[in-house]
Coordinates of C-alpha atoms in Angstrom, one line a residue:
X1 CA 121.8 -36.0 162.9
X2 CA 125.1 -36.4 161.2
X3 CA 123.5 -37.5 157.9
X4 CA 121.4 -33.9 158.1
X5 CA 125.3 -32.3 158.5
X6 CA 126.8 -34.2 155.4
X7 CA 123.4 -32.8 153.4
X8 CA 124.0 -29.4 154.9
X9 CA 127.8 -29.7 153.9
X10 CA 126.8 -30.7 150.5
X11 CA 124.7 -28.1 150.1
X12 CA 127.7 -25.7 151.5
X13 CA 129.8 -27.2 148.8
X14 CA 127.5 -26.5 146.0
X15 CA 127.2 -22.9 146.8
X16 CA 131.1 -22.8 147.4
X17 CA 131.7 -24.1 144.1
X18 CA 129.2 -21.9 142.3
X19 CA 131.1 -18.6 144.2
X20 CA 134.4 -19.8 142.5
X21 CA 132.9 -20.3 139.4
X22 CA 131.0 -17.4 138.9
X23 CA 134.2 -15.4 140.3
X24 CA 136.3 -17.0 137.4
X25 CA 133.6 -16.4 134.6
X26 CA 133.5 -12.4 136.4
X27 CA 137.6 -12.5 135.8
X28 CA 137.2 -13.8 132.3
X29 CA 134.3 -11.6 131.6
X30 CA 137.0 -8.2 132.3
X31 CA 139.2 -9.7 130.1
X32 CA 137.4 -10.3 127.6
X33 CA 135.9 -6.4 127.9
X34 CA 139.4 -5.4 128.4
X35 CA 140.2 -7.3 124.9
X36 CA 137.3 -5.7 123.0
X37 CA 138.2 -2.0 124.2
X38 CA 141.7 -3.2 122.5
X39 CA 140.2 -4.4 119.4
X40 CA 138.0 -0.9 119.8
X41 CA 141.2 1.6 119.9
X42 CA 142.9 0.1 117.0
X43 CA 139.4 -0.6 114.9
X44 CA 138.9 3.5 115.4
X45 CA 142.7 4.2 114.4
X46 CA 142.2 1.9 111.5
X47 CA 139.4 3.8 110.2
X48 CA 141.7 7.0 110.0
X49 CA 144.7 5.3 108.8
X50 CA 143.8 6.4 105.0
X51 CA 143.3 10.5 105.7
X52 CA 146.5 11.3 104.2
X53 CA 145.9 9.5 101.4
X54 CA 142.6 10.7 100.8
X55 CA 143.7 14.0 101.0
X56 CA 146.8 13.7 98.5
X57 CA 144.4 11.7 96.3
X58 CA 141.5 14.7 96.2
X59 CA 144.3 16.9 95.4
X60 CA 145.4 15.2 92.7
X61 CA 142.1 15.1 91.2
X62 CA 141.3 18.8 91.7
X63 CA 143.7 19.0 88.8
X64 CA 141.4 17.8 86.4
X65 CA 137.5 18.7 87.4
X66 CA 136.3 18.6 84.2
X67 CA 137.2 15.0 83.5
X68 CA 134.3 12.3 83.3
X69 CA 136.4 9.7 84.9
X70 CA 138.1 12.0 87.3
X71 CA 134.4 13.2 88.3
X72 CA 133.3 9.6 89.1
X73 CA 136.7 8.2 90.5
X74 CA 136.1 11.7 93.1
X75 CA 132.3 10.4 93.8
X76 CA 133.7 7.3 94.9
X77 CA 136.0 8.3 97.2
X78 CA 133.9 10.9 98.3
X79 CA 131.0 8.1 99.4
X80 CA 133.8 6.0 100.4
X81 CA 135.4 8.7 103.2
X82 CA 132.2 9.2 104.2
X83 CA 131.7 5.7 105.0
X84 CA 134.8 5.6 106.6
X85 CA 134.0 9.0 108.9
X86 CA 130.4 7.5 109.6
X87 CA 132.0 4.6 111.1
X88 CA 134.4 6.2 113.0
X89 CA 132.1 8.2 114.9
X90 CA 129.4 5.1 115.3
X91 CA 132.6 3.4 117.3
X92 CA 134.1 6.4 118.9
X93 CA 133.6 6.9 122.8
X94 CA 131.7 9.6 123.3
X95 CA 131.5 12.4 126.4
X96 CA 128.3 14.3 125.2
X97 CA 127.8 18.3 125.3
X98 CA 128.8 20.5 127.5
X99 CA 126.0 19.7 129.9
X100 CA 126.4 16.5 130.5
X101 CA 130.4 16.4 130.8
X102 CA 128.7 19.5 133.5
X103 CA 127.2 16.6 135.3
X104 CA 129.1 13.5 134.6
X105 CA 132.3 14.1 134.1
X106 CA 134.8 13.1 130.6
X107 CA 133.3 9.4 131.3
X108 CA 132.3 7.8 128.1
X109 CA 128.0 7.8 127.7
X110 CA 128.1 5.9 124.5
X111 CA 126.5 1.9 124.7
X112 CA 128.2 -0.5 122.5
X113 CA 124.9 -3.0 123.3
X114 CA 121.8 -3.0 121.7
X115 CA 119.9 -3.8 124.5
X116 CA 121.7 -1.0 127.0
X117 CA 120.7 1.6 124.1
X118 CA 117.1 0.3 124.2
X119 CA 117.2 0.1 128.0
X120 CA 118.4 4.3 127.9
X121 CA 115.0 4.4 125.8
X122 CA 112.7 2.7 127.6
X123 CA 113.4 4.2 130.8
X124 CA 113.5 7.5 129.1
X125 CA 109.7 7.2 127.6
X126 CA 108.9 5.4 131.1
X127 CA 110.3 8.9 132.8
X128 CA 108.0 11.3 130.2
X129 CA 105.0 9.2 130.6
X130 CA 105.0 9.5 134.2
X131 CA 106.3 12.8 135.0
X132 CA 103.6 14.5 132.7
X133 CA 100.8 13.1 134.4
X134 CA 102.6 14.1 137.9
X135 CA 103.0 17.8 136.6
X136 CA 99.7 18.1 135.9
X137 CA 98.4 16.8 139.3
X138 CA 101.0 19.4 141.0
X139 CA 100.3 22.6 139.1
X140 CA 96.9 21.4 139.4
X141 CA 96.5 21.2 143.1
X142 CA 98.7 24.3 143.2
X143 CA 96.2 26.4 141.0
X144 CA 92.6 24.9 142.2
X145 CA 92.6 24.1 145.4
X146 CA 95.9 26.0 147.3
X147 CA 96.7 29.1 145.2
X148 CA 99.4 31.2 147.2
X149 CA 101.0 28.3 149.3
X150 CA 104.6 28.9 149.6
X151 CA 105.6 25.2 150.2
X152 CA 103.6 24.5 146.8
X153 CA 105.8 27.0 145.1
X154 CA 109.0 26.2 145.9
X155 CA 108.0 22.1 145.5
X156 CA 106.7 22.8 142.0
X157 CA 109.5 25.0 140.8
X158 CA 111.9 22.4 142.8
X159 CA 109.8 19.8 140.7
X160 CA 110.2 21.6 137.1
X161 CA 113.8 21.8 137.7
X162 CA 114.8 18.6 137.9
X163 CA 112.0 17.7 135.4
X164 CA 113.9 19.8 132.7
X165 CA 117.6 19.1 134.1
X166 CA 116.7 15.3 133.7
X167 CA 115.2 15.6 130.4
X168 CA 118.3 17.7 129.1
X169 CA 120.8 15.0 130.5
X170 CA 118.6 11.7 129.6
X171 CA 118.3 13.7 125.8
X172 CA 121.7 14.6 125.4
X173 CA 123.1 10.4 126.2
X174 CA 120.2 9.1 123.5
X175 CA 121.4 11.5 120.9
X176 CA 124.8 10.0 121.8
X177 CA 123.2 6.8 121.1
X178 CA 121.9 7.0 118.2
X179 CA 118.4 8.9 119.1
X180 CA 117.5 12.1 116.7
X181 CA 116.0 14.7 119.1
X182 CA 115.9 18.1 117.8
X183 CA 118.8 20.3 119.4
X184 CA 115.9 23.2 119.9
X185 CA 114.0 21.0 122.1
X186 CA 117.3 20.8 124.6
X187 CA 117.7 24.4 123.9
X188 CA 114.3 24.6 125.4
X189 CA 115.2 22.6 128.5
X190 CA 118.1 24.8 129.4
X191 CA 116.3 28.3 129.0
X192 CA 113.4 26.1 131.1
X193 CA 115.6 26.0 133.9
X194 CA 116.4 29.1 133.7
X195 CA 113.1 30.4 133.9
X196 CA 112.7 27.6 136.7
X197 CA 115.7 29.6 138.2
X198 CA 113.7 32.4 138.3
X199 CA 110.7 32.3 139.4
X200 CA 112.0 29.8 142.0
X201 CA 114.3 32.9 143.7
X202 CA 112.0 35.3 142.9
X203 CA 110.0 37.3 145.9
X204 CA 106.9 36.0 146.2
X205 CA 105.4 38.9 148.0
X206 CA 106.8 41.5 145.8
X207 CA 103.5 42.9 143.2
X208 CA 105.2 41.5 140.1
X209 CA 104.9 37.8 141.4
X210 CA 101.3 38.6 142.4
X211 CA 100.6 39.8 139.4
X212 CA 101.9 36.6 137.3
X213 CA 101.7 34.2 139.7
X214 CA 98.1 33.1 138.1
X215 CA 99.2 33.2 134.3
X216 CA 102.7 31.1 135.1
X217 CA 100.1 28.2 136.7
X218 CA 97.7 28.8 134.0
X219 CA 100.5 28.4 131.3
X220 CA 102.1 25.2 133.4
X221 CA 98.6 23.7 133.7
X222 CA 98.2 23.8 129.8
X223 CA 101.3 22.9 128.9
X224 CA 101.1 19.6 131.0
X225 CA 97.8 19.2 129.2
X226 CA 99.5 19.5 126.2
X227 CA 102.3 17.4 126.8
X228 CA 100.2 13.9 127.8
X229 CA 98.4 14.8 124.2
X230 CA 101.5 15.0 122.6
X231 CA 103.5 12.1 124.4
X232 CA 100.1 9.6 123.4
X233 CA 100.0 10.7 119.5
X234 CA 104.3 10.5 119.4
X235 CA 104.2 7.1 120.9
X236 CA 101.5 5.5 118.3
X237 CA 103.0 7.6 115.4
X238 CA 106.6 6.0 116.3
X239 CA 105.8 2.4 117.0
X240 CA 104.0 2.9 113.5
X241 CA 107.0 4.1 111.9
X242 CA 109.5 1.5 113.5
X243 CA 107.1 -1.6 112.5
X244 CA 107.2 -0.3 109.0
X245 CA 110.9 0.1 108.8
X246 CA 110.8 4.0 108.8
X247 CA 112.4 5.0 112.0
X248 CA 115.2 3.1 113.6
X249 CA 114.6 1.0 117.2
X250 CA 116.2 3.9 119.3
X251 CA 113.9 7.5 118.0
X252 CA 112.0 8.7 120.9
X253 CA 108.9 10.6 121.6
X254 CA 110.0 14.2 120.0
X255 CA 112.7 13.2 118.3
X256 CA 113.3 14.6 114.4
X257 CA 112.1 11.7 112.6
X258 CA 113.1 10.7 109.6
X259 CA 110.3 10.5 107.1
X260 CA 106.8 11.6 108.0
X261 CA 104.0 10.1 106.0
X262 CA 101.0 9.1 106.6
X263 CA 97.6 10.7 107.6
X264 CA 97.9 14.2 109.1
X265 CA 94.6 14.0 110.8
X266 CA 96.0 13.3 114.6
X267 CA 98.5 15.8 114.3
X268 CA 96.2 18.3 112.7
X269 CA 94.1 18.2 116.0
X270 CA 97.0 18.7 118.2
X271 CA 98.0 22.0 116.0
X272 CA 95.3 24.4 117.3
X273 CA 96.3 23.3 120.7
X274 CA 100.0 23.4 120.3
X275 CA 99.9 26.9 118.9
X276 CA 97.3 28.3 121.3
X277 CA 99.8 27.4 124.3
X278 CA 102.6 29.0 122.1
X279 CA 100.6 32.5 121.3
X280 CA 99.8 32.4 125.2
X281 CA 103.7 32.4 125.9
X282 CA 104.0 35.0 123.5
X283 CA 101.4 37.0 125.3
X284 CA 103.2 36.0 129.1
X285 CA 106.4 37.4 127.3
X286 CA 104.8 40.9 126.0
X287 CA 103.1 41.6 129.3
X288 CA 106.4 40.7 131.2
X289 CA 108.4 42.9 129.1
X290 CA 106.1 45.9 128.8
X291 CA 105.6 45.4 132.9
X292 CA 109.7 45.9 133.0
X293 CA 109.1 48.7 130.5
X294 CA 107.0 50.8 132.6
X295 CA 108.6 50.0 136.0
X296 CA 111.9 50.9 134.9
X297 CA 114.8 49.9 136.5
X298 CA 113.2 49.8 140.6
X299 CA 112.1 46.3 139.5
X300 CA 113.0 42.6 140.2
X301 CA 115.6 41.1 137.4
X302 CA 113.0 38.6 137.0
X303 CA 110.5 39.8 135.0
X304 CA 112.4 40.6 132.4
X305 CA 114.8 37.8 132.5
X306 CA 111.5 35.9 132.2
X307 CA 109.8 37.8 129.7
X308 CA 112.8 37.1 127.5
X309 CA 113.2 33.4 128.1
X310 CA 109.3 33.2 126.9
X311 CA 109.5 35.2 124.1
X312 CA 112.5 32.9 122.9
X313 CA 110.7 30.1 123.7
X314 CA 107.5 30.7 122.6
X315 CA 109.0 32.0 118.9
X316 CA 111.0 28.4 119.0
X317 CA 108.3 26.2 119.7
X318 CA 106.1 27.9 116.7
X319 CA 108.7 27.9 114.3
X320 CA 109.4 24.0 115.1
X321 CA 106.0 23.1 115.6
X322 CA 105.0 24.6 112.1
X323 CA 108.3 22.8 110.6
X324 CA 106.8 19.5 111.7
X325 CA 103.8 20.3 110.1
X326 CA 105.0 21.2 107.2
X327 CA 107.3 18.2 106.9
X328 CA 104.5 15.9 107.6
X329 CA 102.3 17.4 104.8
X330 CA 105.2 17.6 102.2
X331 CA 105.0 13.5 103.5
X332 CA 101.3 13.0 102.5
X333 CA 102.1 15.4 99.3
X334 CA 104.9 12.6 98.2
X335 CA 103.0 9.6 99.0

């Protein structure tokens, strides 16, 4: 028995020791962050140390525009400032926009680490793939088999409210990051929620909600179609790109990539789609706003609060949707 209570001691011992240690490396491990922060604040004011300079120096040169050597001595400090302001903000703690210092607070959303940038990416495209496909299974179940069920309603607009809120937050910390999303497509997540907003308060007996109830399913249902298409031909299109060096390791599904060559074909079959969905928002927005028209004023603020979002929506989506296109076949033109 007392030999099986020296092992057990041992084995205390061990763990005891291992605590200590690991609560020495933790201490170290603060100091050391506490260090680098250091090194951080005076690495950011030394990139700013030179802006008086620079300024005196493209005053002086001002004086003589014409000059050859003046004109290439001003390129180089040009490239060279902007070097210097490129790296300033790549190192500066960031807050975000307005939204997310909305939701978080002034606490700094920038990663230093590669692999906590990748992790706000992974979880990000792990968020998209499986919210679309829950969407669709709850505007699906809503419009086929349990049309006019108040608990549907409010769980589905409940659902596409934090759906867009999350995506608006998760977007704004990868742009922070180093991710290129389009603003619009954040301006599209905001006026979302507010459309979310209001169908979510509005009455659902009242004969305006009967009366689009239908088309806002039909247009949810479509878009969630749309959106798993679009998620599967981004994802293949970017892994593509980053193997061949012509997107960095942290773009994301929608973001503004850089170059886009390559075969059009994929995207050219998503086109029809993508605009068909768009001209249907258009038509939601007409109908809304003529509806509001007609009624007059002894109407709920809804439909036309609505009818606007859509028609700002829908005329966004086309314009960037075509922009894309456009890019991508000035791409295949170049090639």
């Amino acid at each position: 028995m007392s030999s099986i209570v020296d092992d057990l001691k041992s084995r205390v011992s061990e763990i005891e020791k291992l605590a200590i240690g690991v609560k020495e490396d933790a201490i170290q491990f603060e100091k050391n962050i506490r260090k680098d922060y250091g090194d951080l604040d005076r690495l950011l004011s030394k990139s700013r140390s030179k802006d008086k300079d620079i300024k005196i120096l493209k005053g002086i040169l001002s004086k003589e525009p014409n000059d050859k050597q003046v004109q290439a001595i001003s390129k180089d400090l040009e490239r060279h400032e902007r070097d210097l302001l490129h790296s300033h903000h790549e190192l500066k703690p960031c807050t975000g926009s307005f939204f997310v210092r909305l939701c978080m607070g002034q606490v700094n959303v920038k990663n230093y680490r590669h692999g906590e940038r990748m992790k706000l990416k992974t979880e990000y495209q792990k968020f998209k793939f499986r919210t679309d496909f829950l969407g669709l299974f709850i505007v699906g179940i809503q419009l086929f088999l349990f049309p006019g069920n108040r608990f549907l309603q409010i769980a589905s607009q409940a659902w596409l409210m934090y759906y867009y809120s999350s995506l608006s937050l998760r977007e704004n910390i990868l742009n922070v990051n180093g991710s290129h999303i389009r603003n619009w497509w954040i301006y599209h997540h905001y006026i979302m929620m507010v459309v979310t907003l209001g169908v979510l308060t509005w009455d659902p007996r009242s004969e305006s909600y009967l009366n689009f109830e239908r088309s806002f399913l039909s247009l949810n249902f479509g878009q969630s179609l749309i959106q798993i298409l679009q998620t599967w031909y981004q994802s293949h299109k970017l892994y593509k790109m980053i193997a061949l060096g012509n997107a960095s390791s942290m773009e994301v599904n929608g973001s503004s990539l850089p170059k886009l060559s390559g075969p059009v074909q994929s995207i050219t079959l998503l086109i029809p789609f993508l605009l068909f969905m768009q001209f249907y928002m258009l038509y939601l927005a007409y109908l809304l706003l003529s509806y509001s028209y007609t009624r007059g004023l002894n109407l709920e603020w809804q439909v036309p609060a609505v009818g606007i979002c859509f028609l700002i929506i829908g005329f966004g989506n086309m314009s960037n949707t075509l922009d894309t296109y456009i890019d991508k076949l000035r791409g295949k033109v170049s090639k």
